Coordinates of C-alpha atoms in Angstrom, one line a residue:
Chain A
M999 CA 35.5 53.4 -11.1
P1000 CA 37.1 54.3 -7.7
V1001 CA 39.1 51.3 -6.4
A1002 CA 37.3 51.1 -3.1
S1003 CA 33.9 51.0 -4.7
A1004 CA 35.1 48.3 -7.1
L1005 CA 36.3 46.3 -4.2
E1006 CA 33.0 46.8 -2.4
Q1007 CA 31.2 45.5 -5.4
L1008 CA 33.5 42.5 -5.5
A1009 CA 32.8 41.8 -1.8
A1010 CA 29.1 42.0 -2.5
R1011 CA 29.5 39.6 -5.5
L1012 CA 31.4 37.2 -3.2
D1013 CA 28.6 37.5 -0.6
A1014 CA 26.1 36.6 -3.3
T1015 CA 28.3 33.6 -4.2
A1016 CA 28.5 32.5 -0.6
A1017 CA 24.7 32.8 -0.4
E1018 CA 24.3 30.7 -3.6
V1019 CA 26.6 28.0 -2.3
R1020 CA 24.6 28.0 1.0
S1021 CA 21.4 27.7 -1.1
V1022 CA 22.9 24.7 -3.0
S1023 CA 23.9 23.2 0.4
T1024 CA 20.2 23.6 1.5
G1025 CA 19.1 22.0 -1.7
V1026 CA 21.4 19.0 -1.0
G1027 CA 20.0 18.9 2.5
N1028 CA 16.5 18.8 1.1
T1029 CA 17.4 15.7 -1.0
G1030 CA 18.5 14.1 2.3
E1031 CA 15.0 14.8 3.7
M1032 CA 13.6 13.2 0.5
L1033 CA 15.5 10.0 1.1
W1034 CA 13.1 8.5 3.6
S1035 CA 13.8 4.9 4.1
G1036 CA 15.7 1.8 3.0
T1037 CA 19.3 0.7 3.3
A1038 CA 20.3 2.5 0.1
A1039 CA 18.7 5.7 1.3
V1040 CA 20.6 5.5 4.6
L1041 CA 23.9 5.2 2.7
F1042 CA 23.0 8.1 0.4
R1043 CA 21.8 10.3 3.3
A1044 CA 25.4 9.9 4.6
G1045 CA 26.8 10.9 1.2
V1046 CA 24.4 13.9 1.0
H1047 CA 25.3 14.9 4.5
Q1048 CA 29.0 14.9 3.6
R1049 CA 28.4 17.0 0.5
R1050 CA 26.4 19.4 2.6
V1051 CA 29.2 19.7 5.2
E1052 CA 31.7 20.5 2.5
L1053 CA 29.4 23.0 0.7
D1054 CA 28.8 24.8 4.0
R1055 CA 32.6 24.9 4.5
L1056 CA 32.9 26.4 1.0
A1057 CA 30.2 29.0 1.7
A1058 CA 32.0 30.0 4.9
G1059 CA 35.3 30.2 3.0
V1060 CA 33.8 32.5 0.3
G1061 CA 32.2 34.6 3.1
R1062 CA 35.7 35.0 4.7
V1063 CA 37.1 36.1 1.3
A1064 CA 34.4 38.7 1.0
G1065 CA 35.4 40.0 4.5
R1066 CA 39.0 40.3 3.4
V1067 CA 38.0 42.2 0.3
R1068 CA 36.0 44.6 2.5
E1069 CA 39.1 45.0 4.8
L1070 CA 41.1 45.7 1.6
A1071 CA 38.6 48.3 0.6
A1072 CA 39.0 50.0 4.0
S1073 CA 42.8 49.9 3.7
M1074 CA 42.6 51.4 0.2
D1075 CA 40.3 54.2 1.6
S1076 CA 42.9 55.0 4.3
L1077 CA 45.8 54.8 1.9
L1078 CA 44.1 57.0 -0.7
G1079 CA 42.3 59.4 1.7
D1080 CA 40.0 61.6 -0.1
D1081 CA 41.8 60.9 -3.3
D1082 CA 40.0 57.8 -4.6
S1083 CA 41.6 57.9 -8.1
Chain B
M1219 CA 7.0 8.0 21.1
S1220 CA 7.2 4.2 21.1
E1221 CA 7.4 1.6 18.3
D1222 CA 5.5 -1.6 18.7
P1223 CA 7.8 -4.4 17.3
S1224 CA 4.8 -6.6 16.5
V1225 CA 3.4 -4.1 14.1
Q1226 CA 5.0 -3.8 10.6
V1227 CA 3.7 -1.0 8.4
S1228 CA 4.5 -1.0 4.7
G1229 CA 3.4 1.1 1.7
G1230 CA 1.5 4.3 2.1
A1231 CA 2.8 7.8 1.9
H1232 CA 6.1 6.7 3.5
G1233 CA 6.4 3.3 1.9
L1234 CA 9.2 1.9 -0.3
S1235 CA 7.7 2.8 -3.6
V1236 CA 7.5 6.4 -2.4
A1237 CA 11.0 6.2 -1.1
L1238 CA 12.2 5.0 -4.5
E1239 CA 10.4 7.8 -6.3
E1240 CA 11.8 10.2 -3.8
M1241 CA 15.3 8.9 -4.4
G1242 CA 14.8 9.3 -8.1
D1243 CA 13.6 12.9 -7.5
A1244 CA 16.6 13.5 -5.3
A1245 CA 19.0 12.3 -7.9
A1246 CA 17.4 14.7 -10.5
Y1247 CA 17.5 17.6 -8.0
L1248 CA 21.2 17.0 -7.3
R1249 CA 21.8 17.0 -11.1
L1250 CA 20.2 20.4 -11.2
L1251 CA 22.3 21.8 -8.3
G1252 CA 25.6 20.7 -9.9
P1253 CA 25.5 23.3 -12.7
R1254 CA 24.5 26.1 -10.3
L1255 CA 27.6 25.3 -8.2
M1256 CA 29.8 25.0 -11.2
Y1257 CA 28.8 28.6 -12.3
E1258 CA 29.8 30.0 -8.9
C1259 CA 33.0 28.0 -8.8
G1260 CA 34.0 29.4 -12.2
Y1261 CA 33.7 32.9 -10.6
L1262 CA 35.8 31.9 -7.6
A1263 CA 38.5 30.3 -9.8
V1264 CA 39.2 33.6 -11.5
I1265 CA 39.0 35.9 -8.5
G1266 CA 42.8 36.2 -8.4
V1267 CA 42.7 38.1 -11.7
H1268 CA 39.6 40.2 -10.9
P1269 CA 40.0 43.8 -12.3
A1270 CA 39.2 45.3 -8.9
L1271 CA 42.0 43.4 -7.2
L1272 CA 44.5 44.1 -10.0
E1273 CA 43.7 47.7 -9.8
A1274 CA 44.0 47.7 -6.0
Q1275 CA 47.4 46.0 -6.5
A1276 CA 48.7 48.6 -8.9
V1277 CA 47.3 51.6 -7.0
A1278 CA 48.7 50.4 -3.7
Q1279 CA 52.2 50.0 -5.1
A1280 CA 52.2 53.4 -6.8
K1281 CA 50.5 55.3 -4.0
G1282 CA 52.6 53.7 -1.3
V1283 CA 55.8 54.8 -2.9
L1284 CA 54.5 58.2 -4.0
S1285 CA 52.9 59.1 -0.6
G1286 CA 55.9 57.9 1.4
H1287 CA 54.1 55.0 3.0
P1288 CA 55.8 52.0 1.3
A1289 CA 55.1 49.7 4.2
Q1290 CA 51.3 50.3 4.0
G1291 CA 51.5 49.7 0.2
A1292 CA 53.4 46.5 0.8
R1293 CA 50.7 45.3 3.4
I1294 CA 47.9 46.0 0.9
L1295 CA 49.8 44.1 -1.8
Q1296 CA 50.0 41.1 0.6
Q1297 CA 46.3 41.4 1.2
V1298 CA 45.5 41.3 -2.5
L1299 CA 47.7 38.3 -3.1
A1300 CA 46.1 36.5 -0.1
I1301 CA 42.6 37.1 -1.5
G1302 CA 43.6 35.8 -4.9
G1303 CA 45.1 32.7 -3.3
S1304 CA 41.9 32.1 -1.2
G1305 CA 39.7 32.4 -4.2
A1306 CA 41.8 29.8 -6.0
R1307 CA 41.8 27.4 -3.0
C1308 CA 38.1 27.5 -2.3
S1309 CA 37.1 27.1 -6.0
G1310 CA 35.0 24.1 -5.1
I1311 CA 35.0 22.6 -8.6
A1312 CA 35.8 19.2 -7.0
E1313 CA 32.7 19.7 -4.9
A1314 CA 30.5 20.2 -7.9
A1315 CA 31.9 17.0 -9.5
S1316 CA 31.2 15.1 -6.2
L1317 CA 27.5 16.3 -6.4
G1318 CA 27.2 15.0 -10.0
Y1319 CA 28.8 11.7 -9.0
L1320 CA 26.4 11.4 -6.0
S1321 CA 23.4 12.1 -8.3
L1322 CA 24.5 9.3 -10.7
Q1323 CA 25.1 6.8 -7.9
L1324 CA 21.6 7.6 -6.5
A1325 CA 19.9 7.1 -9.8
G1326 CA 21.8 3.9 -10.4
V1327 CA 20.9 2.4 -7.1
V1328 CA 17.2 3.2 -7.6
A1329 CA 17.3 1.4 -11.0
L1330 CA 19.2 -1.5 -9.6
Y1331 CA 16.8 -1.9 -6.7
R1332 CA 13.9 -2.0 -9.1
V1333 CA 15.5 -4.6 -11.3
A1334 CA 16.6 -6.8 -8.3
N1335 CA 13.1 -6.6 -6.8
K1336 CA 11.5 -7.7 -10.1
V1337 CA 14.0 -10.6 -10.5
A1338 CA 13.3 -11.7 -6.9
E1339 CA 9.5 -11.6 -7.4
E1340 CA 9.8 -13.7 -10.6
A1341 CA 12.1 -16.2 -8.9
V1342 CA 9.7 -16.7 -6.0
E1343 CA 6.7 -17.1 -8.4
T1344 CA 8.6 -19.7 -10.5
L1345 CA 9.5 -21.7 -7.3
R1346 CA 5.9 -21.7 -6.1
D1347 CA 4.6 -22.9 -9.4
A1348 CA 7.3 -25.6 -9.7
T1349 CA 6.4 -26.8 -6.1
M1350 CA 2.7 -26.9 -6.7
E1351 CA 3.1 -28.5 -10.2
A1352 CA 5.1 -31.3 -8.6
L1353 CA 2.5 -31.6 -5.9
S1354 CA -0.3 -31.9 -8.4
H1355 CA 1.3 -35.0 -10.0
V1356 CA 0.8 -36.9 -6.7
A1357 CA -2.7 -35.5 -6.2
P1358 CA -4.3 -39.0 -6.3
L1359 CA -1.9 -40.1 -3.6
L1360 CA -2.6 -37.0 -1.5
L1361 CA -6.3 -37.8 -1.8
L1362 CA -5.7 -41.3 -0.6
G1363 CA -3.6 -39.8 2.2
A1364 CA -6.5 -37.5 3.1
G1365 CA -8.9 -40.4 3.0
G1366 CA -6.6 -42.3 5.3
A1367 CA -6.3 -39.4 7.6
A1368 CA -10.1 -39.2 7.8
V1369 CA -10.2 -42.9 8.7
V1370 CA -7.5 -42.4 11.3
A1371 CA -9.5 -39.4 12.7
E1372 CA -12.7 -41.5 12.8
V1373 CA -10.9 -44.4 14.7
T1374 CA -8.6 -42.4 17.0
G1375 CA -10.5 -39.2 17.3
A1376 CA -7.3 -37.3 16.3
D1377 CA -8.1 -33.7 15.3
L1378 CA -6.3 -33.5 12.0
A1379 CA -8.0 -30.3 10.8
G1380 CA -7.1 -28.8 14.1
G1381 CA -3.5 -29.9 13.5
L1382 CA -3.5 -28.2 10.1
D1383 CA -4.9 -25.1 11.7
E1384 CA -2.1 -25.0 14.3
M1385 CA 0.5 -25.7 11.6
L1386 CA -0.7 -22.8 9.5
Y1387 CA -0.6 -20.5 12.6
D1388 CA 3.1 -21.4 13.1
Q1389 CA 4.0 -21.5 9.4
P1390 CA 1.8 -18.9 7.7
W1391 CA 4.0 -18.9 4.5
L1392 CA 2.5 -22.4 3.7
T1393 CA -0.6 -20.5 2.5
D1394 CA 1.5 -18.3 0.2
V1395 CA 3.1 -21.4 -1.4
A1396 CA -0.2 -23.2 -1.8
V1397 CA -2.1 -20.2 -3.2
G1398 CA 0.7 -18.5 -5.1
G1399 CA 1.3 -21.8 -7.0
S1400 CA -2.3 -22.5 -7.7
D1401 CA -1.9 -21.8 -11.4
G1402 CA 1.0 -24.3 -11.4
F1403 CA -1.2 -26.7 -9.5
I1404 CA -3.8 -26.6 -12.2
R1405 CA -1.2 -27.0 -15.0
G1406 CA 0.1 -30.0 -13.2
L1407 CA -3.4 -31.5 -12.8
A1408 CA -4.0 -31.1 -16.5
E1409 CA -0.7 -32.9 -17.3
A1410 CA -1.3 -35.7 -14.8
D1411 CA -4.7 -36.6 -16.2
P1412 CA -5.6 -35.5 -19.8
R1413 CA -9.3 -36.0 -19.1
G1414 CA -9.1 -33.6 -16.2
G1415 CA -7.1 -31.3 -18.5
L1416 CA -10.0 -31.1 -20.9
V1417 CA -12.4 -30.3 -18.2
L1418 CA -10.2 -27.5 -16.9
A1419 CA -9.5 -26.1 -20.4
A1420 CA -13.3 -26.0 -21.1
A1421 CA -13.8 -24.2 -17.7
A1422 CA -11.1 -21.7 -18.7
V1423 CA -12.9 -21.0 -22.0
R1424 CA -16.2 -20.5 -20.2
A1425 CA -14.5 -18.2 -17.6
G1426 CA -12.8 -16.2 -20.3
V1427 CA -9.3 -16.7 -19.0
P1428 CA -6.2 -18.3 -20.7
F1429 CA -5.4 -21.9 -20.3
P1430 CA -3.0 -22.9 -18.8
P1431 CA -3.7 -20.1 -16.2
Q1432 CA -1.2 -17.3 -16.0
D1433 CA -1.7 -16.4 -12.3
A1434 CA -3.6 -17.2 -9.2
Q1435 CA -6.6 -15.0 -10.3
D1436 CA -7.0 -17.1 -13.5
A1437 CA -6.7 -20.2 -11.5
T1438 CA -9.5 -19.0 -9.1
A1439 CA -11.7 -18.2 -12.1
I1440 CA -11.2 -21.8 -13.5
L1441 CA -12.0 -23.4 -10.2
A1442 CA -15.1 -21.2 -9.8
E1443 CA -16.3 -22.4 -13.2
V1444 CA -15.7 -26.0 -12.3
G1445 CA -17.6 -25.4 -9.0
Q1446 CA -20.5 -24.0 -10.9
A1447 CA -20.5 -26.9 -13.4
M1448 CA -20.9 -29.2 -10.4
G1449 CA -23.9 -27.2 -9.2
G1450 CA -22.3 -24.9 -6.7
L1451 CA -20.8 -21.4 -6.4
E1452 CA -23.5 -20.0 -8.6
D1453 CA -24.2 -16.4 -7.7
G1454 CA -27.6 -14.9 -8.5
I1455 CA -28.1 -12.2 -11.1
P1456 CA -26.5 -9.1 -9.5
D1457 CA -29.1 -6.7 -10.8
Q1458 CA -31.8 -8.7 -9.0
A1459 CA -30.2 -8.1 -5.6
R1460 CA -32.9 -7.2 -3.0
T1461 CA -32.4 -4.8 -0.1
E1462 CA -34.6 -4.0 2.9
V1463 CA -33.9 -1.3 5.5
V1464 CA -33.9 -3.1 8.9
S1465 CA -33.3 -0.1 11.2
T1466 CA -32.2 3.5 11.4
T1467 CA -30.8 4.9 14.6
L1468 CA -28.7 7.8 15.9
A1469 CA -25.3 6.9 17.5
P1470 CA -21.9 8.5 18.1
G1471 CA -19.8 8.5 14.9
P1472 CA -16.8 6.3 14.8
A1473 CA -13.6 7.9 16.2
G1474 CA -11.0 5.4 15.0
L1475 CA -10.1 2.1 13.5
A1476 CA -11.2 0.2 16.6
D1477 CA -14.7 1.6 16.3
L1478 CA -14.8 0.4 12.7
A1479 CA -13.5 -3.1 13.6
T1480 CA -16.0 -3.3 16.5
T1481 CA -18.8 -2.7 14.1
E1482 CA -17.5 -5.6 12.0
V1483 CA -17.7 -7.8 15.0
E1484 CA -21.3 -6.7 15.6
L1485 CA -22.2 -7.3 11.9
G1486 CA -20.6 -10.8 12.1
R1487 CA -22.6 -11.7 15.2
G1488 CA -25.9 -10.2 14.1
P1489 CA -28.8 -11.8 12.3
G1490 CA -26.8 -12.0 9.1
A1491 CA -26.8 -10.6 5.5
E1492 CA -26.8 -7.0 6.8
V1493 CA -24.6 -4.1 5.8
R1494 CA -24.3 -0.9 7.9
I1495 CA -24.4 2.6 6.3
V1496 CA -23.2 5.4 8.6
Q1497 CA -24.0 9.0 7.7
V1498 CA -21.4 11.2 9.4
P1499 CA -22.4 14.9 9.3
Q1500 CA -19.7 17.4 8.2
S1501 CA -19.2 20.9 9.5
D1502 CA -20.1 22.4 6.1
G1503 CA -23.5 20.7 6.1
S1504 CA -22.6 17.9 3.8
S1505 CA -22.2 14.3 4.8
A1506 CA -19.5 11.6 4.7
W1507 CA -20.7 8.0 4.4
I1508 CA -19.2 4.8 5.8
V1509 CA -20.2 1.5 4.3
Q1510 CA -19.5 -1.5 6.5
L1511 CA -19.6 -5.0 5.1
P1512 CA -19.5 -8.2 7.1
G1513 CA -17.4 -11.3 6.5
T1514 CA -18.4 -14.7 5.2
Q1515 CA -21.5 -15.9 7.0
R1516 CA -22.4 -19.1 5.0
W1517 CA -19.7 -21.6 4.1
G1518 CA -21.7 -24.1 1.9
V1519 CA -20.8 -24.6 -1.7
K1520 CA -24.5 -24.1 -2.7
A1521 CA -25.5 -20.4 -2.9
G1522 CA -28.4 -19.4 -0.7
D1523 CA -30.4 -16.2 0.1
N1524 CA -27.6 -14.7 2.1
P1525 CA -25.1 -13.3 -0.4
F1526 CA -22.3 -13.1 2.3
D1527 CA -21.2 -16.7 1.5
L1528 CA -18.5 -18.8 -0.1
T1529 CA -20.0 -18.2 -3.5
T1530 CA -19.5 -14.4 -3.2
D1531 CA -15.9 -15.1 -1.9
V1532 CA -14.9 -17.0 -5.0
V1533 CA -16.8 -14.9 -7.6
A1534 CA -15.6 -11.6 -6.1
M1535 CA -12.0 -12.8 -6.2
T1536 CA -12.3 -13.4 -9.9
G1537 CA -13.2 -9.7 -10.2
A1538 CA -16.7 -10.3 -11.5
A1539 CA -19.8 -8.4 -10.3
T1540 CA -21.6 -10.0 -7.4
V1541 CA -25.1 -9.8 -5.9
A1542 CA -23.5 -8.6 -2.6
A1543 CA -21.6 -5.7 -4.3
V1544 CA -24.7 -4.5 -6.2
G1545 CA -26.8 -4.9 -3.1
T1546 CA -24.3 -2.9 -1.1
R1547 CA -24.5 -0.1 -3.6
R1548 CA -28.2 -0.1 -3.5
A1549 CA -28.1 -0.1 0.4
L1550 CA -25.9 3.0 0.3
E1551 CA -28.1 4.8 -2.3
T1552 CA -31.2 4.0 -0.3
A1553 CA -29.7 5.5 2.9
M1554 CA -28.6 8.5 0.9
A1555 CA -32.0 9.0 -0.6
R1556 CA -33.6 8.7 2.9
A1557 CA -31.3 11.5 4.1
G1558 CA -32.1 13.6 1.1
R1559 CA -28.6 13.4 -0.2
T1560 CA -28.3 12.7 -3.9
G1561 CA -25.4 13.0 -6.4
G1562 CA -22.0 11.6 -6.0
S1563 CA -20.1 14.4 -4.3
D1564 CA -20.4 13.0 -0.7
P1565 CA -17.1 11.2 0.3
V1566 CA -17.5 7.4 0.9
M1567 CA -15.4 5.1 2.9
L1568 CA -15.7 1.3 2.4
V1569 CA -14.9 -1.0 5.3
G1570 CA -15.0 -4.8 5.6
H1571 CA -13.7 -7.8 7.4
S1572 CA -12.7 -10.9 5.4
E1573 CA -15.3 -11.2 2.5
G1574 CA -16.5 -7.7 3.5
G1575 CA -12.9 -6.4 2.7
I1576 CA -12.9 -8.2 -0.6
L1577 CA -16.2 -6.5 -1.5
A1578 CA -15.0 -3.1 -0.2
A1579 CA -11.9 -3.4 -2.5
S1580 CA -13.9 -4.6 -5.4
L1581 CA -16.3 -1.7 -5.2
A1582 CA -13.4 0.8 -4.9
A1583 CA -11.8 -0.8 -8.0
D1584 CA -15.1 -0.7 -9.9
P1585 CA -15.2 2.3 -12.3
T1586 CA -19.0 2.2 -12.5
F1587 CA -19.3 2.5 -8.7
R1588 CA -16.7 5.3 -8.6
E1589 CA -18.7 7.2 -11.3
R1590 CA -21.7 7.2 -8.9
H1591 CA -19.8 7.8 -5.7
S1592 CA -16.8 9.6 -4.5
V1593 CA -14.8 6.8 -2.9
R1594 CA -12.1 8.3 -0.7
A1595 CA -11.0 5.5 1.6
V1596 CA -11.0 1.8 2.1
V1597 CA -10.3 -0.2 5.3
T1598 CA -9.9 -3.9 5.1
F1599 CA -9.4 -6.3 8.0
G1600 CA -8.0 -9.8 7.2
A1601 CA -9.0 -9.7 3.5
P1602 CA -7.1 -10.8 0.4
V1603 CA -7.3 -7.6 -1.7
A1604 CA -3.9 -7.3 -3.4
S1605 CA -5.2 -8.0 -6.9
F1606 CA -7.8 -5.2 -7.0
E1607 CA -6.7 -2.2 -9.0
I1608 CA -7.7 0.7 -6.7
P1609 CA -6.9 4.1 -8.1
R1610 CA -4.4 6.4 -6.3
T1611 CA -7.2 8.8 -5.4
V1612 CA -8.5 6.3 -2.8
S1613 CA -6.6 5.8 0.4
V1614 CA -6.4 2.2 1.4
L1615 CA -5.5 0.7 4.8
S1616 CA -5.2 -3.1 4.9
V1617 CA -4.9 -4.6 8.4
E1618 CA -3.6 -8.2 8.5
H1619 CA -2.5 -10.6 11.1
T1620 CA 0.8 -12.4 10.2
Q1621 CA -0.7 -15.7 11.2
D1622 CA -4.1 -15.2 9.4
P1623 CA -4.1 -17.3 6.1
V1624 CA -7.1 -15.4 4.6
P1625 CA -5.3 -12.2 3.5
R1626 CA -2.8 -14.5 1.8
L1627 CA -5.4 -16.3 -0.3
D1628 CA -4.8 -14.1 -3.3
G1629 CA -1.1 -15.2 -3.4
A1630 CA 0.2 -11.7 -3.6
E1631 CA 1.5 -8.9 -1.4
N1632 CA -0.5 -5.7 -1.2
P1633 CA 0.9 -3.0 -3.5
D1634 CA 3.5 -0.7 -2.0
A1635 CA 1.9 2.4 -3.3
P1636 CA 1.6 5.9 -1.9
N1637 CA -2.1 5.5 -1.3
W1638 CA -2.0 1.9 0.0
T1639 CA -0.8 1.2 3.6
T1640 CA -0.6 -2.3 5.0
A1641 CA -0.3 -2.9 8.7
K1642 CA 0.8 -6.4 9.6
I1643 CA 0.4 -7.4 13.3
D1644 CA 2.3 -10.4 14.6
L1645 CA 0.1 -12.1 17.2
G1646 CA 3.1 -14.1 18.5
D1647 CA 2.1 -16.8 20.9
R1648 CA -1.1 -15.1 22.0
L1649 CA -3.1 -17.7 19.9
D1650 CA -2.4 -21.1 18.5
R1651 CA -4.7 -21.6 15.6
A1652 CA -4.7 -19.8 12.2
T1653 CA -8.6 -19.6 12.1
A1654 CA -8.6 -17.8 15.5
S1655 CA -6.2 -15.2 14.2
H1656 CA -8.9 -14.4 11.5
D1657 CA -11.6 -13.6 14.1
S1658 CA -13.0 -10.1 13.7
A1659 CA -12.7 -9.7 17.5
R1660 CA -8.9 -10.2 17.3
Y1661 CA -8.8 -7.6 14.6
A1662 CA -10.7 -5.2 16.8
E1663 CA -7.9 -5.6 19.4
S1664 CA -5.3 -5.0 16.8
A1665 CA -7.2 -1.9 15.5
E1666 CA -6.8 -0.5 19.1
T1667 CA -3.1 -0.9 18.8
L1668 CA -3.0 0.9 15.5
D1669 CA -5.1 3.8 16.9
T1670 CA -2.5 4.1 19.6
L1671 CA 0.3 4.3 17.0
I1672 CA -1.7 6.9 15.1
A1673 CA -2.2 9.0 18.2
E1674 CA 1.6 8.8 19.0
G1675 CA 2.5 9.6 15.4
S1676 CA 5.1 6.9 15.4
Q1677 CA 4.1 5.4 12.0
P1678 CA 4.1 8.2 9.3
S1679 CA 2.1 6.1 6.7
L1680 CA -0.6 5.3 9.3
T1681 CA -0.7 9.0 10.3
E1682 CA -1.2 10.0 6.6
F1683 CA -4.0 7.5 6.2
S1684 CA -5.6 8.8 9.4
T1685 CA -5.5 12.3 8.0
A1686 CA -7.1 11.1 4.7
A1687 CA -9.8 9.3 6.7
S1688 CA -10.5 12.2 9.1
P1689 CA -13.9 13.3 7.5
F1690 CA -15.2 9.8 8.5
L1691 CA -13.6 9.3 11.9
D1692 CA -13.9 12.6 13.7
G1693 CA -16.2 11.0 16.2
A1694 CA -18.0 14.3 16.8
G1695 CA -21.8 14.6 16.7
P1696 CA -24.4 11.9 16.3
A1697 CA -24.2 9.8 13.1
T1698 CA -27.2 8.2 11.4
V1699 CA -26.8 4.4 11.4
T1700 CA -28.9 2.5 8.8
D1701 CA -28.7 -1.3 8.8
V1702 CA -29.8 -2.9 5.5
R1703 CA -30.5 -6.5 4.8
L1704 CA -29.4 -7.9 1.4
E1705 CA -31.0 -10.9 -0.3
R1706 CA -29.9 -12.9 -3.3
T1707 CA -32.4 -14.0 -5.9
L1708 CA -31.4 -17.5 -6.8
P1709 CA -31.2 -18.3 -10.6
H1710 CA -32.6 -21.8 -10.0
P1711 CA -34.7 -21.5 -6.8
P1712 CA -35.8 -24.7 -5.1
P1713 CA -39.5 -25.5 -5.5
A1714 CA -41.7 -23.9 -2.9
D1715 CA -43.4 -27.2 -2.0
P1716 CA -41.9 -30.7 -2.2
P1717 CA -43.4 -32.7 -5.1
A1718 CA -46.3 -34.9 -4.1
P1719 CA -45.4 -38.6 -3.7
I1720 CA -46.4 -40.7 -6.6
P1721 CA -49.0 -43.3 -5.4
L1722 CA -47.9 -46.9 -5.7
G1723 CA -49.8 -48.8 -8.3
E1724 CA -51.1 -52.4 -7.8
A1725 CA -48.2 -53.9 -9.7
D1726 CA -45.7 -52.0 -7.6
T1727 CA -47.3 -53.1 -4.4
L1728 CA -47.2 -56.8 -5.5
A1729 CA -43.5 -56.4 -6.4
L1730 CA -42.7 -54.9 -3.1
R1731 CA -44.4 -57.7 -1.2
E1732 CA -42.5 -60.3 -3.2
R1733 CA -39.2 -58.6 -2.4
Q1734 CA -40.1 -58.5 1.3
Q1735 CA -40.9 -62.2 1.3
L1736 CA -37.7 -63.1 -0.5
L1737 CA -35.7 -61.0 2.0
R1738 CA -37.3 -62.8 5.0
A1739 CA -36.6 -66.2 3.4
W1740 CA -33.0 -65.2 2.9
Q1741 CA -32.6 -64.1 6.5

């Protein structure tokens, strides 16, 4: 498989991972919505919020890695020219 | 949006039990999210050795040298290494572990809360019983004290009942202690006097409840049986309840809780023994039905024609069928038949103040009544209804004043269930007597406050109840209002005419004259 295409596929897979992490983050956020009242719920809403912040950070990190892989694919294109062996 | 600090709403769609259920669900959901995250993290952990990156690394090195662009090859190599490093750093395995830990903590707290709540409830119940058991041992002294108080009241004119009324207003928890410990009180009475114990045990057998009583409801059943043995609290035969339609009129349908409470005031001040059936037309051509029941209208121990009396209060609290409940069902079915509506598909809302609330809850808890009618909602004002097992398909709103002792008479808190909302209104220093806080007119004022909170949307459980009750309270179009009088058939009716006096015989007349002569001589 041409290197640039393989890298594009990797970038797409990383985007999918970032989307999945965001989805987990949304799920965690939904549990925060579930926790309606009570002292314990307030404490756990705080815990859930912290988890969500960190998951969002993780998703952003994975998205940045996907961007770098795309940059790498472009660099490979320019290095290899038409020759994509 | 404002929050009224004097109104405390518990239970309902946003109550504690729902919150606990939701926390349990949330814990389970978090447990599901953990593995999904772990799968993605595994992918990120190995990104540094991904075949595409390794190939890019090798190709860049080779092509850079071969094509005479070693600097470009070196830069690409750096990019590949940086990407591998990033993937390793943002693996997020620790994040997945944190999620799992959070889930475990959440489930643990829910379990702990449930256990702690149960332990606290049992501790309070034990304390109440111990208090009342100790109190019952000095019952004779208390009776002497009460007698002495009556003499003091007679001589000095001191209003001791009024004093108690004021004390209950300031210390409403006294009712909880007295009622919640009623089973302990009966146990103590039996220990203090074995003869009394035999009477109470026999009453328990007749009432079909255990002795000693296990809870306040058992205790009520025993006391009702004792009352009946003494010639009082004897309800008629429920199936012989009589009904008579008094009037049928057209009027605007109720638009909120205040309208329902105002009708309770009217029923309480009316001629008596009447229930109101309101047919609310629906947009699809069907009808919703509101059944409004009045509070206690006769306080004597002896049952009379009017079934809204103390006898029904006590009998209904034991969970037994009453003339008033059967009569109310017949009143509803009469109004439905007159409107040409038969079958049990029309939604029904049951509303009552005080005893009316007890009856409303007892009908909603009665499977036979629910087989005949689709009960959707219950509204009670100042009624002790916690012990009735109302299914979750029925939305319940219990309105109670903090200072009103009547809703506390069952010795239990209303269930904190998704379908059961309790709104407690603290009257503060607006009144000074407990009995005044039970007045239906005061409940009508509080219902206005609740309508305001519903309109603002500041109490989610109230809002949910309002949505469930919307078929009954849309206030649109004329409703048909039917007032029906109920009458109890007494099991032992008094004779229609007083017995004729027995004529004095000659010997009696002589004896009477002798007595009168002796009396005059003595004087």
